[in-house]
CSV table of C-alpha atoms and ligand atoms in Angstrom, one decimal:
chain,number,residue,atom,x,y,z
A,243,MET,CA,-5.5,-9.7,-20.2
A,244,ASP,CA,-8.4,-9.8,-17.7
A,245,LYS,CA,-11.1,-7.0,-17.6
A,246,LEU,CA,-13.8,-6.0,-15.3
A,247,LEU,CA,-17.3,-5.5,-16.6
A,248,ILE,CA,-19.5,-3.4,-14.4
A,249,ARG,CA,-23.0,-2.6,-14.7
A,250,GLY,CA,-23.5,0.4,-12.6
A,251,GLY,CA,-26.4,1.9,-10.5
A,252,ARG,CA,-26.7,-0.6,-7.5
A,253,PRO,CA,-26.0,0.6,-3.9
A,254,LEU,CA,-23.5,-1.4,-2.2
A,255,VAL,CA,-25.3,-3.1,0.8
A,256,GLY,CA,-24.2,-5.8,3.4
A,257,GLU,CA,-20.9,-6.6,5.0
A,258,VAL,CA,-17.4,-7.0,3.4
A,259,PRO,CA,-14.2,-8.4,5.1
A,260,ILE,CA,-11.1,-6.1,4.9
A,261,SER,CA,-7.9,-7.9,4.3
A,262,GLY,CA,-4.4,-7.7,5.7
A,263,ALA,CA,-2.5,-4.6,4.4
A,264,LYS,CA,-0.4,-4.9,1.3
A,265,ASN,CA,2.1,-2.2,2.6
A,266,ALA,CA,2.5,-4.1,5.9
A,267,ALA,CA,2.8,-7.5,4.4
A,268,LEU,CA,5.5,-6.6,2.0
A,269,PRO,CA,8.0,-5.3,4.4
A,270,GLU,CA,6.9,-8.1,7.0
A,271,LEU,CA,7.8,-10.7,4.5
A,272,CYS,CA,11.3,-9.1,4.2
A,273,ALA,CA,11.7,-8.9,8.0
A,274,ALA,CA,11.7,-12.7,7.9
A,275,LEU,CA,15.1,-12.4,6.2
A,276,LEU,CA,16.5,-10.9,9.5
A,277,THR,CA,16.5,-14.3,11.3
A,278,ALA,CA,17.5,-17.9,10.6
A,279,ASP,CA,14.3,-19.1,12.5
A,280,PRO,CA,11.0,-19.6,11.2
A,281,VAL,CA,8.5,-16.8,11.0
A,282,THR,CA,4.8,-17.2,10.5
A,283,LEU,CA,2.6,-14.4,9.2
A,284,HIS,CA,-1.3,-14.4,9.5
A,285,ASN,CA,-3.7,-12.4,7.5
A,286,VAL,CA,-1.5,-12.2,4.5
A,287,PRO,CA,-3.6,-10.8,1.6
A,288,ARG,CA,-3.8,-12.8,-1.7
A,289,LEU,CA,-2.3,-10.2,-4.0
A,290,GLN,CA,0.0,-10.3,-7.0
A,291,ASP,CA,2.5,-8.1,-5.1
A,292,VAL,CA,2.7,-10.6,-2.3
A,293,ALA,CA,3.2,-13.4,-4.8
A,294,THR,CA,6.0,-11.4,-6.4
A,295,MET,CA,7.8,-10.9,-3.0
A,296,LEU,CA,7.3,-14.6,-2.2
A,297,ARG,CA,9.0,-15.5,-5.5
A,298,LEU,CA,11.7,-12.9,-4.8
A,299,ILE,CA,12.6,-14.4,-1.4
A,300,ARG,CA,12.2,-17.9,-2.6
A,301,ASN,CA,14.6,-17.1,-5.2
A,302,MET,CA,17.2,-16.4,-2.4
A,303,GLY,CA,16.8,-19.8,-1.0
A,304,VAL,CA,14.1,-19.0,1.6
A,305,GLN,CA,11.6,-21.7,2.2
A,306,VAL,CA,8.1,-20.5,1.8
A,307,ASP,CA,5.0,-22.4,2.8
A,308,ARG,CA,1.6,-21.0,2.2
A,309,ILE,CA,-0.9,-22.6,4.4
A,310,ALA,CA,-4.4,-22.4,3.0
A,311,ASN,CA,-7.2,-21.6,5.3
A,312,PRO,CA,-9.8,-24.4,4.8
A,313,ASP,CA,-12.6,-22.6,6.4
A,314,CYS,CA,-12.3,-19.5,4.2
A,315,SER,CA,-15.2,-18.3,2.0
A,316,VAL,CA,-14.2,-16.7,-1.2
A,317,ALA,CA,-13.5,-13.3,0.0
A,318,ASP,CA,-12.7,-13.9,3.5
A,319,ALA,CA,-9.4,-15.7,3.6
A,320,ALA,CA,-6.7,-14.9,6.1
A,321,GLY,CA,-3.8,-16.5,4.3
A,322,ILE,CA,-0.9,-17.9,6.6
A,323,VAL,CA,2.7,-17.9,5.3
A,324,ARG,CA,5.5,-19.7,7.0
A,325,LEU,CA,9.0,-18.5,6.0
A,326,ASP,CA,12.2,-19.9,6.9
A,327,ALA,CA,15.4,-18.1,5.9
A,328,GLY,CA,17.7,-20.4,7.7
A,329,GLY,CA,19.1,-21.8,4.5
A,330,LEU,CA,19.1,-18.4,2.6
A,331,SER,CA,22.0,-18.7,0.0
A,332,THR,CA,21.8,-15.8,-2.4
A,333,PRO,CA,21.4,-12.3,-0.8
A,334,GLU,CA,20.2,-10.9,-4.1
A,335,ALA,CA,17.1,-9.4,-5.8
A,336,PRO,CA,17.4,-9.7,-9.6
A,337,TYR,CA,16.1,-6.9,-11.9
A,338,ASP,CA,13.4,-9.3,-13.4
A,339,LEU,CA,11.6,-9.4,-10.1
A,340,VAL,CA,12.3,-5.9,-8.9
A,341,LYS,CA,11.2,-4.2,-12.0
A,342,THR,CA,7.7,-5.4,-11.4
A,343,MET,CA,7.4,-4.2,-7.9
A,344,ARG,CA,9.4,-1.3,-6.2
A,345,ALA,CA,8.8,-2.7,-2.8
A,346,SER,CA,11.5,-5.4,-3.6
A,347,VAL,CA,14.0,-2.7,-2.4
A,348,LEU,CA,12.8,-3.7,1.1
A,349,ALA,CA,14.9,-6.7,1.0
A,350,LEU,CA,18.2,-4.4,1.0
A,351,GLY,CA,18.2,-3.5,4.6
A,352,PRO,CA,17.6,-6.8,6.2
A,353,LEU,CA,20.0,-8.8,3.8
A,354,LEU,CA,22.8,-6.2,4.5
A,355,ALA,CA,22.2,-6.4,8.3
A,356,ARG,CA,22.1,-10.1,8.5
A,357,PHE,CA,24.7,-11.2,5.8
A,358,GLY,CA,26.9,-8.1,5.6
A,359,GLU,CA,26.2,-8.0,1.8
A,360,ALA,CA,23.4,-7.6,-0.5
A,361,THR,CA,22.8,-7.0,-4.3
A,362,VAL,CA,19.5,-5.6,-5.2
A,363,SER,CA,18.4,-4.2,-8.5
A,364,LEU,CA,17.5,-0.5,-8.8
A,365,PRO,CA,13.7,-0.3,-9.2
A,366,GLY,CA,13.7,2.0,-12.1
A,367,GLY,CA,10.9,4.2,-13.1
A,368,CYS,CA,7.2,3.7,-12.2
A,369,ALA,CA,4.0,5.0,-13.5
A,370,ILE,CA,3.3,7.5,-10.8
A,371,GLY,CA,6.6,9.2,-10.7
A,372,SER,CA,10.3,8.8,-10.6
A,373,ARG,CA,10.5,7.4,-7.1
A,374,PRO,CA,14.2,7.4,-6.4
A,375,VAL,CA,15.6,5.4,-3.4
A,376,ASP,CA,18.6,7.7,-2.6
A,377,GLN,CA,17.3,8.1,1.0
A,378,HIS,CA,17.5,4.3,1.6
A,379,ILE,CA,21.2,4.3,0.3
A,380,LYS,CA,22.2,7.5,2.2
A,381,GLY,CA,20.8,6.0,5.5
A,382,LEU,CA,22.5,2.6,5.1
A,383,GLN,CA,25.8,4.5,4.2
A,384,ALA,CA,25.3,6.4,7.5
A,385,MET,CA,25.3,3.0,9.2
A,386,GLY,CA,28.7,2.1,7.7
A,387,ALA,CA,27.6,0.4,4.6
A,388,GLN,CA,29.6,0.7,1.3
A,389,ILE,CA,27.1,0.8,-1.5
A,390,VAL,CA,28.0,1.2,-5.2
A,391,VAL,CA,25.6,1.3,-8.2
A,392,GLU,CA,26.8,-0.9,-11.0
A,393,HIS,CA,25.0,-2.3,-14.1
A,394,GLY,CA,21.7,-1.2,-12.6
A,395,TYR,CA,22.3,-2.9,-9.2
A,396,MET,CA,22.9,-1.5,-5.7
A,397,ILE,CA,25.8,-3.6,-4.4
A,398,ALA,CA,26.1,-3.2,-0.7
A,399,ARG,CA,28.6,-4.6,1.7
A,400,LEU,CA,30.3,-3.7,5.1
A,401,PRO,CA,33.8,-2.5,5.2
A,402,GLN,CA,36.6,-5.0,5.5
A,403,GLY,CA,36.8,-6.2,9.1
A,404,CYS,CA,33.4,-5.2,10.1
A,405,THR,CA,30.6,-7.8,11.0
A,406,ARG,CA,27.7,-5.5,11.7
A,407,LEU,CA,26.3,-2.3,10.7
A,408,ARG,CA,26.7,0.5,13.3
A,409,GLY,CA,24.1,2.6,14.8
A,410,ALA,CA,23.7,6.2,13.6
A,411,ARG,CA,21.3,9.2,13.8
A,412,ILE,CA,19.7,9.5,10.3
A,413,THR,CA,17.4,12.3,9.2
A,414,THR,CA,15.9,11.7,5.9
A,415,ASP,CA,15.3,14.6,3.4
A,416,MET,CA,11.7,13.7,3.2
A,417,VAL,CA,9.3,11.3,5.0
A,418,THR,CA,9.8,8.0,3.1
A,419,VAL,CA,7.6,5.0,4.1
A,420,THR,CA,9.7,2.1,2.7
A,421,GLY,CA,12.9,4.1,3.4
A,422,THR,CA,11.9,4.1,7.1
A,423,GLU,CA,11.1,0.5,6.9
A,424,ASN,CA,14.4,-0.5,5.4
A,425,LEU,CA,16.5,1.5,7.9
A,426,LEU,CA,14.4,0.3,10.7
A,427,MET,CA,15.0,-3.4,9.8
A,428,ALA,CA,18.7,-2.8,9.2
A,429,ALA,CA,19.1,-1.0,12.5
A,430,THR,CA,17.6,-4.0,14.6
A,431,LEU,CA,20.9,-6.0,14.1
A,432,ALA,CA,23.3,-2.9,13.9
A,433,GLU,CA,25.8,-2.3,16.8
A,434,GLY,CA,24.6,0.4,19.1
A,435,GLU,CA,21.8,2.9,18.9
A,436,THR,CA,20.1,4.1,15.7
A,437,VAL,CA,17.7,7.2,15.7
A,438,LEU,CA,15.6,7.8,12.8
A,439,GLU,CA,14.4,11.4,12.7
A,440,ASN,CA,11.6,12.5,10.1
A,441,ALA,CA,10.6,8.9,10.2
A,442,ALA,CA,7.3,7.8,8.4
A,443,GLN,CA,4.3,7.3,11.1
A,444,GLU,CA,2.1,5.2,8.8
A,445,PRO,CA,0.4,2.4,10.6
A,446,GLU,CA,2.2,-0.1,8.4
A,447,VAL,CA,5.4,1.1,9.8
A,448,ALA,CA,4.3,0.8,13.3
A,449,ASP,CA,2.9,-2.8,12.6
A,450,LEU,CA,6.4,-3.8,11.1
A,451,ALA,CA,8.0,-2.5,14.3
A,452,GLU,CA,5.6,-4.5,16.4
A,453,MET,CA,6.5,-7.6,14.4
A,454,LEU,CA,10.3,-6.9,14.8
A,455,ILE,CA,9.7,-6.4,18.6
A,456,LYS,CA,8.2,-9.9,18.7
A,457,MET,CA,11.4,-11.0,16.9
A,458,GLY,CA,13.5,-9.7,19.9
A,459,ALA,CA,14.2,-6.1,18.3
A,460,ARG,CA,14.5,-3.2,20.8
A,461,ILE,CA,12.5,-0.3,19.2
A,462,GLN,CA,10.9,2.8,20.9
A,463,GLY,CA,8.8,5.5,19.3
A,464,HIS,CA,7.5,3.6,16.2
A,465,GLY,CA,4.3,5.6,14.9
A,466,THR,CA,6.1,8.8,15.6
A,467,SER,CA,8.6,10.9,13.7
A,468,ARG,CA,11.5,9.7,15.8
A,469,VAL,CA,12.2,6.1,16.3
A,470,ARG,CA,14.9,4.8,18.4
A,471,ILE,CA,16.5,1.3,17.8
A,472,GLN,CA,18.9,-0.4,20.0
A,473,GLY,CA,20.7,-3.0,18.0
A,474,VAL,CA,20.8,-6.7,19.0
A,475,GLU,CA,23.2,-9.4,17.9
A,476,ARG,CA,20.3,-11.7,16.5
A,477,LEU,CA,16.7,-11.9,16.1
A,478,HIS,CA,14.6,-15.0,16.5
A,479,GLY,CA,11.4,-16.2,14.8
A,480,CYS,CA,7.8,-15.0,15.7
A,481,GLU,CA,4.1,-15.2,14.7
A,482,HIS,CA,2.4,-12.0,13.6
A,483,ALA,CA,-0.9,-11.1,12.1
A,484,VAL,CA,-0.7,-8.3,9.5
A,485,VAL,CA,-2.6,-5.3,10.4
A,486,ALA,CA,-5.9,-4.6,8.3
A,487,ASP,CA,-5.5,-2.6,5.2
A,488,ARG,CA,-6.6,1.1,5.7
A,489,ILE,CA,-6.4,1.7,2.0
A,490,GLU,CA,-8.7,-1.1,1.0
A,491,ALA,CA,-11.0,0.0,3.8
A,492,GLY,CA,-10.9,3.6,2.5
A,493,THR,CA,-11.7,2.5,-1.1
A,494,PHE,CA,-14.8,0.5,0.1
A,495,LEU,CA,-15.9,3.6,2.2
A,496,CYS,CA,-15.8,5.7,-1.1
A,497,ALA,CA,-17.4,3.0,-3.1
A,498,VAL,CA,-20.4,2.6,-0.6
A,499,ALA,CA,-20.6,6.4,-0.3
A,500,ALA,CA,-20.8,7.0,-4.0
A,501,THR,CA,-23.4,4.2,-4.6
A,502,GLY,CA,-25.6,5.4,-1.8
A,503,GLY,CA,-25.1,2.1,0.1
A,504,ASP,CA,-24.9,1.0,3.7
A,505,ALA,CA,-22.3,-1.5,4.7
A,506,LEU,CA,-20.3,-2.9,7.6
A,507,LEU,CA,-16.4,-3.1,6.6
A,508,ARG,CA,-15.4,-6.0,8.9
A,509,HIS,CA,-11.9,-5.7,10.5
A,510,GLY,CA,-11.7,-2.2,9.2
A,511,ARG,CA,-9.7,0.2,11.5
A,512,ALA,CA,-11.4,3.7,11.7
A,513,ASP,CA,-8.5,4.9,13.8
A,514,HIS,CA,-6.1,4.6,10.9
A,515,LEU,CA,-8.4,6.5,8.5
A,516,ASP,CA,-9.1,9.7,10.6
A,517,ALA,CA,-8.3,12.0,7.5
A,518,VAL,CA,-10.5,10.3,5.0
A,519,ILE,CA,-13.3,9.6,7.5
A,520,ASP,CA,-13.2,13.4,8.4
A,521,LYS,CA,-13.7,14.3,4.7
A,522,LEU,CA,-16.4,11.7,4.3
A,523,ARG,CA,-18.3,13.0,7.2
A,524,ASP,CA,-17.9,16.6,6.0
A,525,ALA,CA,-19.3,15.4,2.5
A,526,GLY,CA,-22.5,14.0,4.4
A,527,VAL,CA,-21.7,10.4,4.7
A,528,GLN,CA,-22.3,8.7,8.1
A,529,VAL,CA,-19.2,6.7,9.1
A,530,ALA,CA,-18.8,5.2,12.7
A,531,PRO,CA,-16.5,2.6,14.3
A,532,GLU,CA,-18.6,-0.4,15.3
A,533,GLU,CA,-17.8,-3.6,17.2
A,534,GLY,CA,-15.7,-5.4,14.7
A,535,GLY,CA,-15.3,-2.8,11.9
A,536,ILE,CA,-16.5,0.4,10.3
A,537,ARG,CA,-20.2,1.2,9.5
A,538,VAL,CA,-20.7,3.4,6.5
A,539,ARG,CA,-24.1,4.9,5.5
A,540,SER,CA,-24.6,7.2,2.5
A,541,PRO,CA,-27.7,9.2,1.3
A,542,GLY,CA,-26.5,8.9,-2.4
A,543,ALA,CA,-23.8,10.8,-4.2
A,544,ALA,CA,-26.3,13.5,-5.4
A,545,GLN,CA,-26.9,14.4,-1.7
A,546,LEU,CA,-23.1,14.6,-1.0
A,547,LYS,CA,-20.9,17.7,-1.1
A,548,ALA,CA,-17.6,17.4,-2.9
A,549,GLN,CA,-14.6,17.9,-0.6
A,550,GLY,CA,-11.2,19.4,-1.4
A,551,PHE,CA,-8.0,18.0,0.1
A,552,ARG,CA,-4.3,17.8,-0.1
A,553,THR,CA,-2.5,14.6,0.0
A,554,THR,CA,0.3,14.5,2.9
A,555,GLU,CA,2.1,11.9,4.9
A,556,TYR,CA,0.3,10.0,7.7
A,557,PRO,CA,-1.7,11.2,9.5
A,558,GLY,CA,-2.7,13.4,6.7
A,559,PHE,CA,-4.8,12.5,3.7
A,560,PRO,CA,-3.1,9.6,2.1
A,561,THR,CA,-2.0,9.9,-1.5
A,562,ASP,CA,-3.2,6.2,-1.9
A,563,MET,CA,-6.7,7.3,-1.4
A,564,GLN,CA,-6.7,10.5,-3.7
A,565,ALA,CA,-8.1,8.7,-6.9
A,566,GLN,CA,-10.8,6.9,-5.1
A,567,PHE,CA,-11.9,10.0,-3.3
A,568,MET,CA,-11.8,11.9,-6.5
A,569,ALA,CA,-14.2,9.4,-8.1
A,570,LEU,CA,-16.7,10.2,-5.2
A,571,ASN,CA,-16.2,14.0,-5.8
A,572,VAL,CA,-17.1,13.6,-9.4
A,573,VAL,CA,-20.7,12.4,-8.7
A,574,ALA,CA,-21.1,14.7,-5.6
A,575,GLN,CA,-22.5,18.2,-5.6
A,576,GLY,CA,-20.3,21.3,-5.8
A,577,THR,CA,-16.7,22.0,-6.7
A,578,ALA,CA,-13.6,20.6,-5.1
A,579,THR,CA,-9.9,21.2,-5.4
A,580,VAL,CA,-7.6,18.2,-4.9
A,581,ALA,CA,-3.9,18.7,-4.5
A,582,GLU,CA,-1.3,15.8,-4.8
A,583,THR,CA,1.9,16.6,-3.0
A,584,ILE,CA,3.6,13.2,-2.7
A,585,PHE,CA,3.9,12.0,-6.3
A,586,GLU,CA,4.4,14.1,-9.4
A,587,ASN,CA,2.3,11.9,-11.9
A,588,ARG,CA,-0.7,10.7,-9.9
A,589,PHE,CA,-3.8,12.0,-11.8
A,590,MET,CA,-3.7,9.5,-14.6
A,591,HIS,CA,-7.2,8.4,-13.7
A,592,VAL,CA,-8.3,11.9,-14.6
A,593,ASN,CA,-8.5,11.4,-18.3
A,594,GLU,CA,-10.2,8.0,-17.9
A,595,LEU,CA,-12.9,9.6,-15.5
A,596,LEU,CA,-13.4,12.1,-18.3
A,597,ARG,CA,-14.3,9.4,-20.7
A,598,LEU,CA,-17.1,8.4,-18.3
A,599,GLY,CA,-18.5,12.0,-18.3
A,600,ALA,CA,-16.6,13.5,-15.3
A,601,LYS,CA,-15.9,17.3,-15.2
A,602,ILE,CA,-12.2,17.8,-14.1
A,603,GLN,CA,-9.5,20.2,-14.9
A,604,THR,CA,-5.9,19.7,-13.9
A,605,THR,CA,-3.1,22.2,-13.7
A,606,ASP,CA,0.6,21.2,-13.8
A,607,GLY,CA,-0.2,17.5,-12.8
A,608,ARG,CA,-0.5,18.5,-9.1
A,609,VAL,CA,-3.9,20.1,-8.8
A,610,ALA,CA,-7.2,19.0,-10.0
A,611,VAL,CA,-10.6,21.0,-9.9
A,612,ILE,CA,-13.6,18.6,-9.9
A,613,GLU,CA,-17.0,20.0,-10.7
A,614,GLY,CA,-19.3,17.5,-9.2
A,615,LEU,CA,-22.2,16.2,-11.4
A,616,GLY,CA,-24.5,15.6,-8.3
A,617,GLY,CA,-25.7,19.2,-8.5
A,618,ALA,CA,-26.5,18.8,-12.1
A,619,ALA,CA,-28.7,15.7,-11.4
A,620,PRO,CA,-32.0,17.3,-12.3
A,621,THR,CA,-30.7,18.1,-15.7
A,622,GLY,CA,-29.6,14.6,-16.2
A,623,ALA,CA,-26.0,14.9,-16.1
A,624,ARG,CA,-24.6,11.6,-15.0
A,625,LEU,CA,-21.6,9.4,-15.6
A,626,SER,CA,-22.1,7.0,-18.5
A,627,GLY,CA,-20.4,3.7,-18.9
A,628,ALA,CA,-17.5,3.3,-21.3
A,629,THR,CA,-14.3,1.4,-21.9
A,630,VAL,CA,-11.5,2.8,-19.7
A,631,MET,CA,-8.0,1.7,-18.9
A,632,ALA,CA,-6.4,1.1,-15.5
A,633,THR,CA,-3.0,2.8,-15.4
A,634,ASP,CA,-2.0,2.1,-11.8
A,635,LEU,CA,-3.1,0.4,-8.7
A,636,ARG,CA,-5.2,3.1,-7.0
A,637,ALA,CA,-6.2,4.8,-10.3
A,638,SER,CA,-7.9,1.3,-11.2
A,639,ALA,CA,-9.9,1.2,-8.0
A,640,SER,CA,-11.2,4.9,-8.8
A,641,LEU,CA,-12.4,3.7,-12.2
A,642,VAL,CA,-14.2,0.8,-10.6
A,643,ILE,CA,-15.9,3.1,-8.2
A,644,ALA,CA,-16.9,5.3,-11.0
A,645,GLY,CA,-18.2,2.3,-13.0
A,646,LEU,CA,-20.3,1.3,-10.0
A,647,VAL,CA,-22.2,4.6,-10.2
A,648,ALA,CA,-22.2,5.1,-14.1
A,649,ASP,CA,-25.2,4.4,-16.3
A,650,GLY,CA,-24.8,1.3,-18.4
A,651,GLU,CA,-21.7,-0.9,-18.8
A,652,THR,CA,-18.2,0.1,-17.9
A,653,LEU,CA,-15.3,-2.0,-19.0
A,654,VAL,CA,-12.2,-1.5,-17.0
A,655,ASP,CA,-9.2,-2.9,-19.0
A,656,ARG,CA,-5.7,-3.8,-17.7
A,657,ILE,CA,-6.9,-4.8,-14.2
A,658,TYR,CA,-3.6,-6.6,-13.5
A,659,HIS,CA,-2.9,-3.3,-11.7
A,660,LEU,CA,-5.8,-3.8,-9.4
A,661,ASP,CA,-4.8,-7.5,-8.7
A,662,ARG,CA,-1.4,-6.2,-7.5
A,663,GLY,CA,-3.0,-4.5,-4.4
A,664,TYR,CA,-6.7,-5.6,-3.9
A,665,ASP,CA,-7.6,-9.0,-2.5
A,666,CYS,CA,-10.5,-10.4,-4.5
A,667,MET,CA,-12.0,-7.0,-5.1
A,668,GLU,CA,-14.7,-8.2,-7.6
A,669,ALA,CA,-15.9,-11.1,-5.3
A,670,LYS,CA,-16.1,-8.6,-2.4
A,671,LEU,CA,-18.1,-6.0,-4.4
A,672,ARG,CA,-20.4,-8.7,-5.6
A,673,GLY,CA,-20.9,-9.7,-2.0
A,674,LEU,CA,-22.2,-6.2,-1.6
A,675,GLY,CA,-24.7,-6.6,-4.4
A,676,ALA,CA,-22.5,-5.0,-7.2
A,677,ASN,CA,-23.1,-6.3,-10.8
A,678,ILE,CA,-19.5,-6.9,-11.7
A,679,GLU,CA,-17.7,-9.7,-13.5
A,680,ARG,CA,-14.2,-10.6,-14.5
A,681,ILE,CA,-13.7,-11.2,-18.2
A,682,GLN,CA,-10.7,-13.2,-19.2
B,82,LIG,C1,4.9,3.8,0.0
B,82,LIG,C2,3.7,2.9,-0.2
B,82,LIG,C3,2.8,3.4,-1.4
B,82,LIG,C4,2.6,5.0,-0.9
B,82,LIG,C5,3.6,5.9,-0.5
B,82,LIG,C6,3.4,7.1,0.0
B,82,LIG,C7,4.6,0.6,0.2
B,82,LIG,C8,5.1,-0.7,-0.3
B,82,LIG,N1,4.2,1.6,-0.7
B,82,LIG,O1,5.7,3.9,-1.2
B,82,LIG,O2,1.6,2.7,-1.4
B,82,LIG,O3,1.9,5.7,-2.1
B,82,LIG,O4,4.4,5.1,0.5
B,82,LIG,O5,2.5,7.0,1.1
B,82,LIG,O6,4.5,0.9,1.4
B,82,LIG,N2,11.5,9.6,-2.2
B,82,LIG,C9,12.7,10.1,-2.6
B,82,LIG,N3,13.8,9.3,-2.3
B,82,LIG,C10,13.7,8.2,-1.5
B,82,LIG,C11,12.4,7.7,-1.1
B,82,LIG,C12,11.4,8.5,-1.4
B,82,LIG,O7,12.9,11.1,-3.3
B,82,LIG,O8,14.8,7.5,-1.3
B,82,LIG,C13,10.2,10.5,-2.4
B,82,LIG,C14,9.2,9.8,-3.5
B,82,LIG,O9,9.7,9.9,-4.8
B,82,LIG,C15,8.0,10.3,-3.1
B,82,LIG,C16,8.1,10.7,-1.7
B,82,LIG,O10,9.4,10.5,-1.3
B,82,LIG,O11,7.8,11.6,-3.8
B,82,LIG,C17,7.5,9.5,-0.8
B,82,LIG,O12,7.7,8.4,-1.1
B,82,LIG,P1,7.9,7.0,-0.2
B,82,LIG,O13,7.1,7.3,1.1
B,82,LIG,O14,9.2,6.5,-0.2
B,82,LIG,O15,7.0,6.0,-1.1
B,82,LIG,P2,7.3,4.4,-1.1
B,82,LIG,O16,7.8,3.9,0.4
B,82,LIG,O17,7.8,3.9,-2.3
């Protein structure tokens, strides 16, 4: 199992390219299932989750061609993927593939809408919480689908005599990102109008809608909490570039801030990171949109002020940035309270950060109080390197940030979590001057 060895203490300086967003690429790969024409996606990040999704749709009979970018430097590849679902033979997502990646459930809506049937494994539990998919099922049922759960699979079909889903007004019980995406994709081929109320407003949902519009879908209001879709009979192929990954950009913002660095995050979209950037500025970090990216300058963690926040849906503070910002708080000055409201078990990085010398107290798994070490700098209290274990994707990134500031060597074990969602993270960090290597 690969590990990352980090020798901390160097400020991150220079330029780093931000890749396409994992959470946009995954639904967009599934959107290709909606048409028999070829679809070409640009700026697809090289991630384990993307590889899993490609395996999943190949397994259905979709032709997948990865077109390497011959001009790419190590950490700056915009992958091109061409998908042809014209010969799709098996509208099925088996447990073996789904269990490794929850987002596989995104195949359900498109398969059902185009073929009138789909069999998709239930994803099961996941490290950060129970994460049910009841809202996906409820929404598709409102559109006329008959769905039964048998032997761990969701078996969905249209009623006898029906050839298409039918439009419906759907209000989900909570804001769900992949739920909105599944229903949005399904609605593009339904008969009549679908209105999604309480829809997720994340930029990845809006980017998916933009892609679907290029395919001939009729969608209004994407990026707001009410999305209207007029179903069409068929969609056609398209070319689309995946939007930049705001969570990868946010992770680099925190890493540069924590190490007292100065960097340009190329292709980064500051307008997708308002809540995080506001907190960084309040902490004392300079962040500014610049031609072609985001500039970040930090006076060093010991000069920064720890910031409290609550995770909420977009445009609020993203749960996917909670762990990384906590690593910054750990080394800043003052005390901050962080509340996680989206997932029930998303503080697994806390115990690992404690192993590095952080001062954090948690109550009921939802609230963490961080006493920053920055204020204690004159007395010599600092993070000190140790072996730590990555437990989920964003927790891993938080440990890497902590390792970059800790004294001595930090060994981050189980970094397959990191590889699921970060494109060449260690190469990108090395490009900014970090002393980091992968040990196999
Ligand atoms: C997506 C993101 C993930 C991010 C999360 C929240 C992808 C591939 N993943 O995950 O990185 O952390 O949004 O921003 O885009 N819920 C239900 N029933 C449902 C659906 C959701 O109870 O049918 C609950 C979940 O358990 C959770 C909350 O709703 O507590 C939000 O989850 P959701 O937005 O659906 O997360 P994902 O789409 O799985």
